Amino acid sequence: MNWQIGTDRDNMAQTLEEVFAGWHQQCFANSPNAHPGLSVEIRDLQKAQDWYLAYLLTPIALYRLAIPRKAPDVPLPEGWSAAARVDQPCTGLGPALSLKIPDVLGQGHLQYLPEIGHFLWQPLVQNLRRYPDAAAVFAAWEGVIDHRRKIRTSMQEQQRCDRRDFLRRLMPTPREP
């Protein structure tokens, strides 16, 4: 079973917004979890090595999206060929796959839509009804990222201090003459 890879397009962000808007309308428009004031948005679309990376906001959730530009060296799970998935577009989260993707945690849930092929996504923010608009959703996610950066910086600083303290204990103390 091979990955189906979508084609590179000049208007990739617009294409993705249209595809996911159709997917949302078909599968989740009547969900009580859908935020009626949110629409589908693609933000920060970029090419990173063999992937398109973006943030996808839908009325259901904010996702990190990873679309391969060439087939990854990971086999598709049983039942996830393009032919097997073409009539099943409403799967929320497919099987989790671990892949090395730049700037992504390395794991995502497999999904397939005929218009874009196989892709991975990670749900980042769910229960969007508590946010008044898209700007608030993205601000909340940026707050999470900022908090992670601060914790990572703090831990790195603590490790540097711990190493210095450890090395000081190993070094003989200078004696006064």
PDB file of C-alpha atoms in Angstrom:
ATOM      1  CA  MET A   1       0.000   0.000   0.000  1.00  0.00           C
ATOM      2  CA  ASN A   2       1.496   3.290  -1.123  1.00  0.00           C
ATOM      3  CA  TRP A   3       0.971   6.795   0.126  1.00  0.00           C
ATOM      4  CA  GLN A   4      -1.055   8.944  -2.233  1.00  0.00           C
ATOM      5  CA  ILE A   5       0.732  12.260  -2.539  1.00  0.00           C
ATOM      6  CA  GLY A   6      -1.098  15.394  -3.636  1.00  0.00           C
ATOM      7  CA  THR A   7       0.409  17.728  -6.181  1.00  0.00           C
ATOM      8  CA  ASP A   8       2.256  20.950  -5.399  1.00  0.00           C
ATOM      9  CA  ARG A   9      -0.004  23.884  -6.148  1.00  0.00           C
ATOM     10  CA  ASP A  10       0.577  27.612  -6.381  1.00  0.00           C
ATOM     11  CA  ASN A  11      -2.549  28.248  -4.332  1.00  0.00           C
ATOM     12  CA  MET A  12      -1.987  25.477  -1.771  1.00  0.00           C
ATOM     13  CA  ALA A  13      -3.425  27.409   1.200  1.00  0.00           C
ATOM     14  CA  GLN A  14      -6.616  28.232  -0.690  1.00  0.00           C
ATOM     15  CA  THR A  15      -6.920  24.650  -1.925  1.00  0.00           C
ATOM     16  CA  LEU A  16      -6.526  23.288   1.603  1.00  0.00           C
ATOM     17  CA  GLU A  17      -9.079  25.728   2.994  1.00  0.00           C
ATOM     18  CA  GLU A  18     -11.591  24.685   0.328  1.00  0.00           C
ATOM     19  CA  VAL A  19     -10.960  20.963   0.851  1.00  0.00           C
ATOM     20  CA  PHE A  20     -11.221  21.155   4.633  1.00  0.00           C
ATOM     21  CA  ALA A  21     -14.276  23.438   4.482  1.00  0.00           C
ATOM     22  CA  GLY A  22     -15.991  20.798   2.334  1.00  0.00           C
ATOM     23  CA  TRP A  23     -14.830  18.037   4.689  1.00  0.00           C
ATOM     24  CA  HIS A  24     -16.139  19.954   7.705  1.00  0.00           C
ATOM     25  CA  GLN A  25     -19.469  20.653   6.010  1.00  0.00           C
ATOM     26  CA  GLN A  26     -19.890  17.002   5.026  1.00  0.00           C
ATOM     27  CA  CYS A  27     -18.816  15.472   8.330  1.00  0.00           C
ATOM     28  CA  PHE A  28     -19.111  17.873  11.250  1.00  0.00           C
ATOM     29  CA  ALA A  29     -21.324  20.852  10.378  1.00  0.00           C
ATOM     30  CA  ASN A  30     -24.119  19.621  12.664  1.00  0.00           C
ATOM     31  CA  SER A  31     -21.868  18.588  15.521  1.00  0.00           C
ATOM     32  CA  PRO A  32     -22.699  20.196  18.857  1.00  0.00           C
ATOM     33  CA  ASN A  33     -18.931  20.661  19.289  1.00  0.00           C
ATOM     34  CA  ALA A  34     -18.614  22.875  16.198  1.00  0.00           C
ATOM     35  CA  HIS A  35     -18.080  26.570  16.874  1.00  0.00           C
ATOM     36  CA  PRO A  36     -20.622  28.414  14.698  1.00  0.00           C
ATOM     37  CA  GLY A  37     -18.477  31.554  14.519  1.00  0.00           C
ATOM     38  CA  LEU A  38     -15.322  29.874  13.224  1.00  0.00           C
ATOM     39  CA  SER A  39     -14.495  28.997   9.657  1.00  0.00           C
ATOM     40  CA  VAL A  40     -11.713  26.919   8.143  1.00  0.00           C
ATOM     41  CA  GLU A  41      -8.357  28.712   8.024  1.00  0.00           C
ATOM     42  CA  ILE A  42      -4.854  27.692   7.034  1.00  0.00           C
ATOM     43  CA  ARG A  43      -2.044  29.634   8.698  1.00  0.00           C
ATOM     44  CA  ASP A  44       1.730  29.531   8.491  1.00  0.00           C
ATOM     45  CA  LEU A  45       1.848  27.213   5.465  1.00  0.00           C
ATOM     46  CA  GLN A  46       5.462  26.385   4.659  1.00  0.00           C
ATOM     47  CA  LYS A  47       7.592  23.833   2.892  1.00  0.00           C
ATOM     48  CA  ALA A  48       9.962  22.035   5.252  1.00  0.00           C
ATOM     49  CA  GLN A  49      12.109  19.413   3.553  1.00  0.00           C
ATOM     50  CA  ASP A  50       9.684  16.827   2.147  1.00  0.00           C
ATOM     51  CA  TRP A  51       6.587  18.212   3.876  1.00  0.00           C
ATOM     52  CA  TYR A  52       4.066  21.000   3.787  1.00  0.00           C
ATOM     53  CA  LEU A  53       3.459  22.160   7.345  1.00  0.00           C
ATOM     54  CA  ALA A  54       0.602  24.394   8.451  1.00  0.00           C
ATOM     55  CA  TYR A  55      -1.876  25.134  11.174  1.00  0.00           C
ATOM     56  CA  LEU A  56      -5.435  24.204  10.275  1.00  0.00           C
ATOM     57  CA  LEU A  57      -8.284  25.801  12.162  1.00  0.00           C
ATOM     58  CA  THR A  58     -11.707  24.236  11.738  1.00  0.00           C
ATOM     59  CA  PRO A  59     -14.868  24.890  13.753  1.00  0.00           C
ATOM     60  CA  ILE A  60     -14.055  21.615  15.576  1.00  0.00           C
ATOM     61  CA  ALA A  61     -10.352  21.991  16.480  1.00  0.00           C
ATOM     62  CA  LEU A  62      -6.980  23.568  15.753  1.00  0.00           C
ATOM     63  CA  TYR A  63      -4.575  21.079  14.169  1.00  0.00           C
ATOM     64  CA  ARG A  64      -0.929  20.940  13.159  1.00  0.00           C
ATOM     65  CA  LEU A  65      -1.039  19.653   9.600  1.00  0.00           C
ATOM     66  CA  ALA A  66       1.782  17.754   7.835  1.00  0.00           C
ATOM     67  CA  ILE A  67       1.290  16.855   4.181  1.00  0.00           C
ATOM     68  CA  PRO A  68       4.066  14.814   2.562  1.00  0.00           C
ATOM     69  CA  ARG A  69       5.538  16.066  -0.701  1.00  0.00           C
ATOM     70  CA  LYS A  70       7.027  12.610  -1.307  1.00  0.00           C
ATOM     71  CA  ALA A  71       6.076   9.237   0.151  1.00  0.00           C
ATOM     72  CA  PRO A  72       7.516   8.634   3.633  1.00  0.00           C
ATOM     73  CA  ASP A  73       9.439   5.412   4.305  1.00  0.00           C
ATOM     74  CA  VAL A  74       6.683   4.231   6.630  1.00  0.00           C
ATOM     75  CA  PRO A  75       4.145   1.704   5.357  1.00  0.00           C
ATOM     76  CA  LEU A  76       0.490   2.587   5.555  1.00  0.00           C
ATOM     77  CA  PRO A  77      -1.500   0.649   8.146  1.00  0.00           C
ATOM     78  CA  GLU A  78      -3.941  -2.023   6.993  1.00  0.00           C
ATOM     79  CA  GLY A  79      -7.068  -0.450   5.534  1.00  0.00           C
ATOM     80  CA  TRP A  80      -5.488   2.946   4.841  1.00  0.00           C
ATOM     81  CA  SER A  81      -4.772   2.728   1.119  1.00  0.00           C
ATOM     82  CA  ALA A  82      -6.314   5.466  -1.005  1.00  0.00           C
ATOM     83  CA  ALA A  83      -8.753   2.931  -2.478  1.00  0.00           C
ATOM     84  CA  ALA A  84      -9.852   1.783   0.998  1.00  0.00           C
ATOM     85  CA  ARG A  85     -10.339   5.342   2.300  1.00  0.00           C
ATOM     86  CA  VAL A  86     -11.890   7.128  -0.661  1.00  0.00           C
ATOM     87  CA  ASP A  87     -15.464   6.544   0.537  1.00  0.00           C
ATOM     88  CA  GLN A  88     -14.690   7.139   4.239  1.00  0.00           C
ATOM     89  CA  PRO A  89     -13.798  10.822   4.558  1.00  0.00           C
ATOM     90  CA  CYS A  90     -15.336  11.383   7.988  1.00  0.00           C
ATOM     91  CA  THR A  91     -12.719   9.723  10.167  1.00  0.00           C
ATOM     92  CA  GLY A  92     -11.707  12.263  12.796  1.00  0.00           C
ATOM     93  CA  LEU A  93      -8.401  10.727  13.837  1.00  0.00           C
ATOM     94  CA  GLY A  94      -6.789   7.834  12.068  1.00  0.00           C
ATOM     95  CA  PRO A  95      -4.040   5.631  13.458  1.00  0.00           C
ATOM     96  CA  ALA A  96      -1.077   7.354  15.124  1.00  0.00           C
ATOM     97  CA  LEU A  97       2.163   7.203  13.144  1.00  0.00           C
ATOM     98  CA  SER A  98       5.627   8.159  14.290  1.00  0.00           C
ATOM     99  CA  LEU A  99       7.555   9.986  11.599  1.00  0.00           C
ATOM    100  CA  LYS A 100      10.487  12.358  11.673  1.00  0.00           C
ATOM    101  CA  ILE A 101       9.008  15.637  10.464  1.00  0.00           C
ATOM    102  CA  PRO A 102      10.848  18.943  10.962  1.00  0.00           C
ATOM    103  CA  ASP A 103       9.282  21.226  13.590  1.00  0.00           C
ATOM    104  CA  VAL A 104       6.641  18.642  14.464  1.00  0.00           C
ATOM    105  CA  LEU A 105       6.671  16.338  17.469  1.00  0.00           C
ATOM    106  CA  GLY A 106       7.244  13.288  15.287  1.00  0.00           C
ATOM    107  CA  GLN A 107       3.826  11.751  15.650  1.00  0.00           C
ATOM    108  CA  GLY A 108       0.547  12.470  13.986  1.00  0.00           C
ATOM    109  CA  HIS A 109      -2.714  10.805  13.133  1.00  0.00           C
ATOM    110  CA  LEU A 110      -3.017   9.499   9.605  1.00  0.00           C
ATOM    111  CA  GLN A 111      -5.836  10.834   7.466  1.00  0.00           C
ATOM    112  CA  TYR A 112      -6.769  10.639   3.817  1.00  0.00           C
ATOM    113  CA  LEU A 113      -8.819  12.934   1.619  1.00  0.00           C
ATOM    114  CA  PRO A 114      -8.916  12.289  -2.139  1.00  0.00           C
ATOM    115  CA  GLU A 115      -8.203  15.933  -3.023  1.00  0.00           C
ATOM    116  CA  ILE A 116      -4.906  16.086  -1.098  1.00  0.00           C
ATOM    117  CA  GLY A 117      -3.914  12.470  -0.502  1.00  0.00           C
ATOM    118  CA  HIS A 118      -2.554  11.046   2.748  1.00  0.00           C
ATOM    119  CA  PHE A 119      -1.475  13.422   5.499  1.00  0.00           C
ATOM    120  CA  LEU A 120      -0.864  13.611   9.221  1.00  0.00           C
ATOM    121  CA  TRP A 121      -2.375  15.923  11.744  1.00  0.00           C
ATOM    122  CA  GLN A 122      -2.149  16.579  15.435  1.00  0.00           C
ATOM    123  CA  PRO A 123      -5.076  18.060  17.353  1.00  0.00           C
ATOM    124  CA  LEU A 124      -3.716  21.021  19.327  1.00  0.00           C
ATOM    125  CA  VAL A 125      -6.742  22.855  20.720  1.00  0.00           C
ATOM    126  CA  GLN A 126     -10.162  21.290  21.036  1.00  0.00           C
ATOM    127  CA  ASN A 127     -13.412  22.524  22.590  1.00  0.00           C
ATOM    128  CA  LEU A 128     -13.242  25.788  20.653  1.00  0.00           C
ATOM    129  CA  ARG A 129     -16.613  27.060  21.850  1.00  0.00           C
ATOM    130  CA  ARG A 130     -14.898  28.894  24.725  1.00  0.00           C
ATOM    131  CA  TYR A 131     -13.042  31.172  22.266  1.00  0.00           C
ATOM    132  CA  PRO A 132     -14.829  34.156  20.727  1.00  0.00           C
ATOM    133  CA  ASP A 133     -12.955  34.050  17.413  1.00  0.00           C
ATOM    134  CA  ALA A 134     -10.003  32.646  15.451  1.00  0.00           C
ATOM    135  CA  ALA A 135      -7.606  35.243  16.840  1.00  0.00           C
ATOM    136  CA  ALA A 136      -8.361  34.048  20.374  1.00  0.00           C
ATOM    137  CA  VAL A 137      -7.748  30.406  19.403  1.00  0.00           C
ATOM    138  CA  PHE A 138      -4.371  31.220  17.874  1.00  0.00           C
ATOM    139  CA  ALA A 139      -3.476  33.479  20.819  1.00  0.00           C
ATOM    140  CA  ALA A 140      -4.235  30.617  23.217  1.00  0.00           C
ATOM    141  CA  TRP A 141      -2.017  28.264  21.223  1.00  0.00           C
ATOM    142  CA  GLU A 142       0.777  30.858  21.097  1.00  0.00           C
ATOM    143  CA  GLY A 143       0.480  31.056  24.900  1.00  0.00           C
ATOM    144  CA  VAL A 144       1.081  27.297  25.092  1.00  0.00           C
ATOM    145  CA  ILE A 145       4.122  27.599  22.810  1.00  0.00           C
ATOM    146  CA  ASP A 146       5.478  30.535  24.829  1.00  0.00           C
ATOM    147  CA  HIS A 147       5.038  28.581  28.071  1.00  0.00           C
ATOM    148  CA  ARG A 148       6.905  25.586  26.570  1.00  0.00           C
ATOM    149  CA  ARG A 149       9.765  27.857  25.467  1.00  0.00           C
ATOM    150  CA  LYS A 150      10.063  29.351  28.946  1.00  0.00           C
ATOM    151  CA  ILE A 151      10.065  25.925  30.605  1.00  0.00           C
ATOM    152  CA  ARG A 152      12.668  24.615  28.128  1.00  0.00           C
ATOM    153  CA  THR A 153      14.897  27.665  28.714  1.00  0.00           C
ATOM    154  CA  SER A 154      14.532  27.323  32.465  1.00  0.00           C
ATOM    155  CA  MET A 155      15.422  23.624  32.350  1.00  0.00           C
ATOM    156  CA  GLN A 156      18.489  24.302  30.180  1.00  0.00           C
ATOM    157  CA  GLU A 157      19.643  27.018  32.574  1.00  0.00           C
ATOM    158  CA  GLN A 158      19.127  24.679  35.533  1.00  0.00           C
ATOM    159  CA  GLN A 159      21.190  21.964  33.810  1.00  0.00           C
ATOM    160  CA  ARG A 160      24.034  24.436  33.213  1.00  0.00           C
ATOM    161  CA  CYS A 161      24.004  25.449  36.888  1.00  0.00           C
ATOM    162  CA  ASP A 162      23.880  21.825  38.032  1.00  0.00           C
ATOM    163  CA  ARG A 163      26.892  20.944  35.846  1.00  0.00           C
ATOM    164  CA  ARG A 164      28.902  23.863  37.167  1.00  0.00           C
ATOM    165  CA  ASP A 165      28.112  22.891  40.752  1.00  0.00           C
ATOM    166  CA  PHE A 166      29.039  19.258  40.056  1.00  0.00           C
ATOM    167  CA  LEU A 167      32.351  20.246  38.450  1.00  0.00           C
ATOM    168  CA  ARG A 168      33.198  22.585  41.341  1.00  0.00           C
ATOM    169  CA  ARG A 169      32.890  19.676  43.750  1.00  0.00           C
ATOM    170  CA  LEU A 170      35.317  17.638  41.680  1.00  0.00           C
ATOM    171  CA  MET A 171      37.942  20.371  41.509  1.00  0.00           C
ATOM    172  CA  PRO A 172      40.250  20.800  44.458  1.00  0.00           C
ATOM    173  CA  THR A 173      39.750  24.018  46.326  1.00  0.00           C
ATOM    174  CA  PRO A 174      42.693  26.369  46.161  1.00  0.00           C
ATOM    175  CA  ARG A 175      44.723  26.473  49.378  1.00  0.00           C
ATOM    176  CA  GLU A 176      45.869  29.650  50.861  1.00  0.00           C
ATOM    177  CA  PRO A 177      49.656  29.971  51.316  1.00  0.00           C
TER     178      PRO A 177
END
